[in-house]
mmCIF file of C-alpha atoms and ligand atoms in Angstrom:
data_model
loop_
_atom_site.group_PDB
_atom_site.id
_atom_site.type_symbol
_atom_site.label_atom_id
_atom_site.label_comp_id
_atom_site.label_asym_id
_atom_site.label_seq_id
_atom_site.Cartn_x
_atom_site.Cartn_y
_atom_site.Cartn_z
ATOM 1 C CA MET A 1 0.099 -0.252 -0.256
ATOM 2 C CA THR A 2 1.381 3.264 -0.838
ATOM 3 C CA GLN A 3 1.618 5.874 1.737
ATOM 4 C CA ARG A 4 -0.471 9.184 0.573
ATOM 5 C CA LEU A 5 0.296 12.472 1.822
ATOM 6 C CA ILE A 6 -2.803 14.287 1.948
ATOM 7 C CA ALA A 7 -3.679 18.070 3.097
ATOM 8 C CA ILE A 8 -6.897 19.258 3.633
ATOM 9 C CA GLY A 9 -7.585 23.080 3.586
ATOM 10 C CA ASP A 10 -9.884 25.433 5.722
ATOM 11 C CA ILE A 11 -13.023 23.665 7.187
ATOM 12 C CA HIS A 12 -14.607 26.377 8.899
ATOM 13 C CA GLY A 13 -17.423 24.215 10.628
ATOM 14 C CA CYS A 14 -18.371 22.609 7.254
ATOM 15 C CA ARG A 15 -18.485 19.057 8.811
ATOM 16 C CA THR A 16 -20.856 17.822 5.995
ATOM 17 C CA ALA A 17 -17.999 18.980 3.241
ATOM 18 C CA LEU A 18 -15.827 17.077 5.523
ATOM 19 C CA GLU A 19 -17.536 14.105 5.661
ATOM 20 C CA THR A 20 -18.127 13.937 2.196
ATOM 21 C CA VAL A 21 -14.350 14.547 1.350
ATOM 22 C CA LEU A 22 -13.184 11.854 3.935
ATOM 23 C CA ASP A 23 -15.594 9.203 2.406
ATOM 24 C CA ALA A 24 -14.193 9.783 -0.940
ATOM 25 C CA ILE A 25 -10.390 9.719 0.280
ATOM 26 C CA ASP A 26 -11.188 6.341 2.362
ATOM 27 C CA PRO A 27 -8.199 7.133 4.329
ATOM 28 C CA THR A 28 -5.772 4.145 5.495
ATOM 29 C CA GLY A 29 -3.562 3.655 8.532
ATOM 30 C CA GLU A 30 -0.943 4.540 6.126
ATOM 31 C CA ASP A 31 -1.915 7.719 5.023
ATOM 32 C CA ILE A 32 -0.587 11.033 6.470
ATOM 33 C CA ILE A 33 -3.219 13.694 6.570
ATOM 34 C CA VAL A 34 -2.324 17.235 7.183
ATOM 35 C CA THR A 35 -5.160 19.694 8.101
ATOM 36 C CA LEU A 36 -4.288 23.372 7.783
ATOM 37 C CA GLY A 37 -6.093 25.148 10.319
ATOM 38 C CA ASP A 38 -9.488 27.049 10.897
ATOM 39 C CA TYR A 39 -11.503 24.122 11.668
ATOM 40 C CA ILE A 40 -13.709 26.490 13.588
ATOM 41 C CA ASP A 41 -15.793 29.871 13.023
ATOM 42 C CA ARG A 42 -18.551 30.922 10.371
ATOM 43 C CA GLY A 43 -19.904 27.593 9.168
ATOM 44 C CA PRO A 44 -22.540 25.600 10.873
ATOM 45 C CA ASP A 45 -20.608 22.696 12.810
ATOM 46 C CA SER A 46 -17.369 23.575 14.302
ATOM 47 C CA ARG A 47 -17.846 21.342 17.150
ATOM 48 C CA GLY A 48 -18.473 18.353 15.200
ATOM 49 C CA VAL A 49 -15.435 19.138 12.527
ATOM 50 C CA ILE A 50 -13.368 18.738 15.502
ATOM 51 C CA ASP A 51 -15.092 15.379 16.731
ATOM 52 C CA THR A 52 -14.779 14.109 12.965
ATOM 53 C CA LEU A 53 -10.985 15.240 13.188
ATOM 54 C CA ILE A 54 -10.571 13.251 16.588
ATOM 55 C CA ARG A 55 -12.039 10.284 15.143
ATOM 56 C CA LEU A 56 -10.024 10.299 12.078
ATOM 57 C CA ALA A 57 -6.823 9.815 13.827
ATOM 58 C CA ASP A 58 -8.201 6.258 14.855
ATOM 59 C CA ARG A 59 -7.515 5.085 11.197
ATOM 60 C CA SER A 60 -4.824 7.238 9.870
ATOM 61 C CA GLN A 61 -1.966 9.663 10.595
ATOM 62 C CA VAL A 62 -3.377 13.032 11.437
ATOM 63 C CA VAL A 63 -1.120 16.068 11.653
ATOM 64 C CA GLY A 64 -2.909 19.682 12.188
ATOM 65 C CA VAL A 65 -1.510 22.973 12.280
ATOM 66 C CA LEU A 66 -3.162 25.697 14.452
ATOM 67 C CA GLY A 67 -5.152 28.301 12.401
ATOM 68 C CA ASN A 68 -5.747 31.818 13.338
ATOM 69 C CA HIS A 69 -9.162 31.386 13.876
ATOM 70 C CA GLU A 70 -8.440 28.634 16.693
ATOM 71 C CA GLU A 71 -5.477 31.117 17.992
ATOM 72 C CA MET A 72 -8.304 33.972 18.419
ATOM 73 C CA MET A 73 -10.924 31.465 20.109
ATOM 74 C CA LEU A 74 -8.141 30.177 22.712
ATOM 75 C CA GLU A 75 -7.116 33.752 23.174
ATOM 76 C CA VAL A 76 -10.597 34.365 23.881
ATOM 77 C CA LEU A 77 -11.226 31.209 26.244
ATOM 78 C CA HIS A 78 -7.893 31.207 28.182
ATOM 79 C CA HIS A 79 -5.922 34.183 28.158
ATOM 80 C CA GLY A 80 -8.376 36.487 28.778
ATOM 81 C CA GLY A 81 -8.423 38.246 25.367
ATOM 82 C CA SER A 82 -11.253 40.604 23.973
ATOM 83 C CA HIS A 83 -13.965 38.664 21.858
ATOM 84 C CA HIS A 84 -14.745 41.345 19.769
ATOM 85 C CA ALA A 85 -12.624 40.285 16.979
ATOM 86 C CA TRP A 86 -13.383 36.420 17.313
ATOM 87 C CA LEU A 87 -16.994 36.929 17.135
ATOM 88 C CA ARG A 88 -17.001 39.216 14.370
ATOM 89 C CA TYR A 89 -15.197 36.644 12.309
ATOM 90 C CA GLY A 90 -17.440 33.451 13.026
ATOM 91 C CA GLY A 91 -17.105 32.663 16.851
ATOM 92 C CA VAL A 92 -20.681 33.044 17.371
ATOM 93 C CA GLU A 93 -21.498 29.982 15.230
ATOM 94 C CA THR A 94 -18.881 28.231 17.149
ATOM 95 C CA LEU A 95 -20.362 28.977 20.258
ATOM 96 C CA GLU A 96 -23.757 27.829 19.145
ATOM 97 C CA SER A 97 -22.309 24.623 17.743
ATOM 98 C CA TYR A 98 -21.135 24.035 21.595
ATOM 99 C CA GLY A 99 -24.496 25.082 23.048
ATOM 100 C CA PHE A 100 -22.759 27.896 24.915
ATOM 101 C CA ASP A 101 -24.397 28.935 27.880
ATOM 102 C CA GLY A 102 -22.369 31.609 29.304
ATOM 103 C CA ASP A 103 -19.554 29.411 30.702
ATOM 104 C CA LEU A 104 -16.466 30.051 28.626
ATOM 105 C CA ASP A 105 -15.357 26.618 29.883
ATOM 106 C CA PHE A 106 -17.214 24.508 27.232
ATOM 107 C CA LEU A 107 -14.613 22.568 25.444
ATOM 108 C CA PRO A 108 -14.715 19.035 25.998
ATOM 109 C CA PRO A 109 -11.104 18.051 27.390
ATOM 110 C CA GLU A 110 -10.803 15.893 24.310
ATOM 111 C CA HIS A 111 -11.303 18.871 21.761
ATOM 112 C CA GLN A 112 -8.465 20.619 24.186
ATOM 113 C CA GLN A 113 -6.435 18.018 23.712
ATOM 114 C CA PHE A 114 -6.943 18.206 20.029
ATOM 115 C CA LEU A 115 -6.164 21.997 19.784
ATOM 116 C CA ASP A 116 -3.295 21.633 22.086
ATOM 117 C CA SER A 117 -1.806 19.127 19.716
ATOM 118 C CA LEU A 118 -1.812 21.646 16.762
ATOM 119 C CA GLY A 119 1.772 23.055 15.756
ATOM 120 C CA ASP A 120 2.721 25.879 14.121
ATOM 121 C CA PHE A 121 3.949 24.038 10.744
ATOM 122 C CA TYR A 122 5.003 20.571 9.363
ATOM 123 C CA VAL A 123 7.427 19.348 7.039
ATOM 124 C CA ALA A 124 7.331 16.131 5.123
ATOM 125 C CA GLY A 125 9.137 15.021 2.116
ATOM 126 C CA ASP A 126 9.368 18.129 -0.577
ATOM 127 C CA PHE A 127 6.844 20.370 1.257
ATOM 128 C CA PHE A 128 6.107 22.147 4.266
ATOM 129 C CA PHE A 129 2.483 22.947 5.682
ATOM 130 C CA THR A 130 1.508 26.157 7.353
ATOM 131 C CA HIS A 131 -2.011 27.897 8.093
ATOM 132 C CA ALA A 132 -1.428 30.830 5.816
ATOM 133 C CA ALA A 133 2.329 31.551 4.370
ATOM 134 C CA TYR A 134 6.148 32.044 5.553
ATOM 135 C CA ASP A 135 8.776 34.569 5.571
ATOM 136 C CA PRO A 136 11.042 33.242 2.689
ATOM 137 C CA GLU A 137 14.438 33.912 3.972
ATOM 138 C CA LEU A 138 13.806 32.583 7.427
ATOM 139 C CA PRO A 139 14.200 28.661 8.487
ATOM 140 C CA LEU A 140 10.925 27.243 9.473
ATOM 141 C CA GLU A 141 11.744 27.463 13.371
ATOM 142 C CA GLU A 142 12.439 31.070 13.493
ATOM 143 C CA GLN A 143 9.110 32.189 11.688
ATOM 144 C CA GLU A 144 7.215 34.589 13.192
ATOM 145 C CA ILE A 145 3.287 33.848 13.766
ATOM 146 C CA GLU A 146 2.023 36.655 11.795
ATOM 147 C CA MET A 147 3.432 35.226 8.868
ATOM 148 C CA LEU A 148 2.515 31.788 9.495
ATOM 149 C CA ARG A 149 -0.846 32.242 10.606
ATOM 150 C CA TRP A 150 -2.204 35.695 9.715
ATOM 151 C CA TYR A 151 -0.526 37.003 6.297
ATOM 152 C CA SER A 152 -2.898 36.996 3.436
ATOM 153 C CA LEU A 153 -1.883 36.035 0.084
ATOM 154 C CA THR A 154 -3.966 38.990 -1.060
ATOM 155 C CA ASN A 155 -0.624 41.262 -0.173
ATOM 156 C CA GLY A 156 1.764 39.340 -2.377
ATOM 157 C CA ILE A 157 2.424 35.381 -2.856
ATOM 158 C CA PRO A 158 6.042 35.017 -1.309
ATOM 159 C CA PRO A 159 9.107 33.751 -3.239
ATOM 160 C CA GLN A 160 10.027 30.054 -2.889
ATOM 161 C CA HIS A 161 11.131 29.399 1.066
ATOM 162 C CA GLN A 162 14.650 29.263 1.203
ATOM 163 C CA SER A 163 14.584 25.187 1.966
ATOM 164 C CA GLY A 164 13.566 24.857 -1.362
ATOM 165 C CA LYS A 165 10.275 22.840 -0.434
ATOM 166 C CA THR A 166 7.208 23.558 -1.910
ATOM 167 C CA ALA A 167 4.639 25.514 0.509
ATOM 168 C CA VAL A 168 0.869 24.212 1.181
ATOM 169 C CA VAL A 169 -1.214 26.525 3.203
ATOM 170 C CA GLY A 170 -4.734 27.561 3.561
ATOM 171 C CA HIS A 171 -6.529 30.780 4.816
ATOM 172 C CA THR A 172 -6.521 33.293 1.844
ATOM 173 C CA ALA A 173 -9.741 32.050 0.194
ATOM 174 C CA ASN A 174 -10.138 31.300 -3.294
ATOM 175 C CA ARG A 175 -13.814 32.522 -3.890
ATOM 176 C CA ASP A 176 -13.848 30.523 -7.203
ATOM 177 C CA GLY A 177 -13.293 27.799 -5.422
ATOM 178 C CA GLU A 178 -10.270 26.819 -7.861
ATOM 179 C CA ILE A 179 -6.665 25.929 -6.129
ATOM 180 C CA LEU A 180 -3.967 28.376 -6.367
ATOM 181 C CA ASP A 181 -0.921 26.764 -7.528
ATOM 182 C CA SER A 182 1.907 28.841 -8.032
ATOM 183 C CA GLY A 183 4.352 25.786 -8.342
ATOM 184 C CA HIS A 184 6.470 26.604 -4.629
ATOM 185 C CA LEU A 185 3.027 27.703 -3.134
ATOM 186 C CA ILE A 186 0.055 25.715 -2.967
ATOM 187 C CA CYS A 187 -3.169 27.001 -1.424
ATOM 188 C CA LEU A 188 -6.179 24.906 -0.773
ATOM 189 C CA ASP A 189 -8.440 27.390 0.678
ATOM 190 C CA THR A 190 -11.370 27.066 -1.688
ATOM 191 C CA TYR A 191 -13.826 29.094 0.391
ATOM 192 C CA CYS A 192 -16.125 25.923 1.735
ATOM 193 C CA TYR A 193 -18.177 28.006 4.337
ATOM 194 C CA GLY A 194 -19.109 30.744 1.433
ATOM 195 C CA GLY A 195 -20.667 28.317 -0.823
ATOM 196 C CA GLY A 196 -17.315 26.862 -2.303
ATOM 197 C CA TRP A 197 -15.520 23.865 -1.735
ATOM 198 C CA LEU A 198 -13.495 22.180 0.596
ATOM 199 C CA THR A 199 -10.271 20.744 -0.898
ATOM 200 C CA ALA A 200 -8.181 17.797 -0.028
ATOM 201 C CA MET A 201 -4.860 17.116 -2.592
ATOM 202 C CA ASP A 202 -2.469 14.292 -1.855
ATOM 203 C CA VAL A 203 0.830 16.391 -2.920
ATOM 204 C CA ASN A 204 2.754 13.831 -4.244
ATOM 205 C CA THR A 205 0.423 12.794 -6.994
ATOM 206 C CA ARG A 206 -1.807 16.110 -6.917
ATOM 207 C CA GLN A 207 -4.729 14.079 -6.622
ATOM 208 C CA VAL A 208 -7.619 16.228 -5.600
ATOM 209 C CA TRP A 209 -10.975 15.682 -3.693
ATOM 210 C CA GLN A 210 -13.747 18.660 -3.202
ATOM 211 C CA ALA A 211 -16.612 18.559 -1.374
ATOM 212 C CA ASN A 212 -19.183 21.370 -0.354
ATOM 213 C CA GLU A 213 -21.615 21.715 2.361
ATOM 214 C CA LYS A 214 -24.406 20.119 0.318
ATOM 215 C CA GLY A 215 -22.493 17.251 0.171
ATOM 216 C CA GLU A 216 -21.589 17.257 -3.465
ATOM 217 C CA LEU A 217 -18.391 15.618 -4.361
ATOM 218 C CA ARG A 218 -16.107 16.745 -7.660
ATOM 219 C CA GLN A 219 -12.768 15.438 -8.410
HETATM 220 MN MN1 LIG B 1 -7.154 31.390 8.494
#
């Protein structure tokens, strides 16, 4: 059995799309699934998305990076951060999915564990994975969180990273539902929550699966 290295773009609470794309991929214990962050906010079922990802780890190797939306939520829940920005950028939907009743201590322990397991980046073979982008001139261990998690590609696509590896990122939504592939950088955020597609890609073969929140699949 060949090992696949499959990246999944921004899910944003779109559990139906996630389940649909996973059914099509049919992950095995050999596969490495890299989730690119922004599991929560905006879409209808953030809680369900995290449940699905936790279960996925029972059958495959799952490596997740932290998105700026998880960062915003954790800042509010654990560090006394202001909730204004988070609620404005989709946090209300996340709170609803958890049945928020005014108590900020609402994350089930296994969800907290999942969030604690998320890294800032991941490297495999000729690829590295971050949520948003990178500074081309700094080693990955020395990157600033701002570039890894918040930088929008609408400000310009960075040149190839000094490692020579191909970057696989999300965060900057392509509203036409198409993957952005500039050779040294691939962006898999295809605007699932806004009526676009959730994208998964086997980065070695470039095989692509896309599903939407209506449960439709295209390949
Ligand atoms: Mn993001």
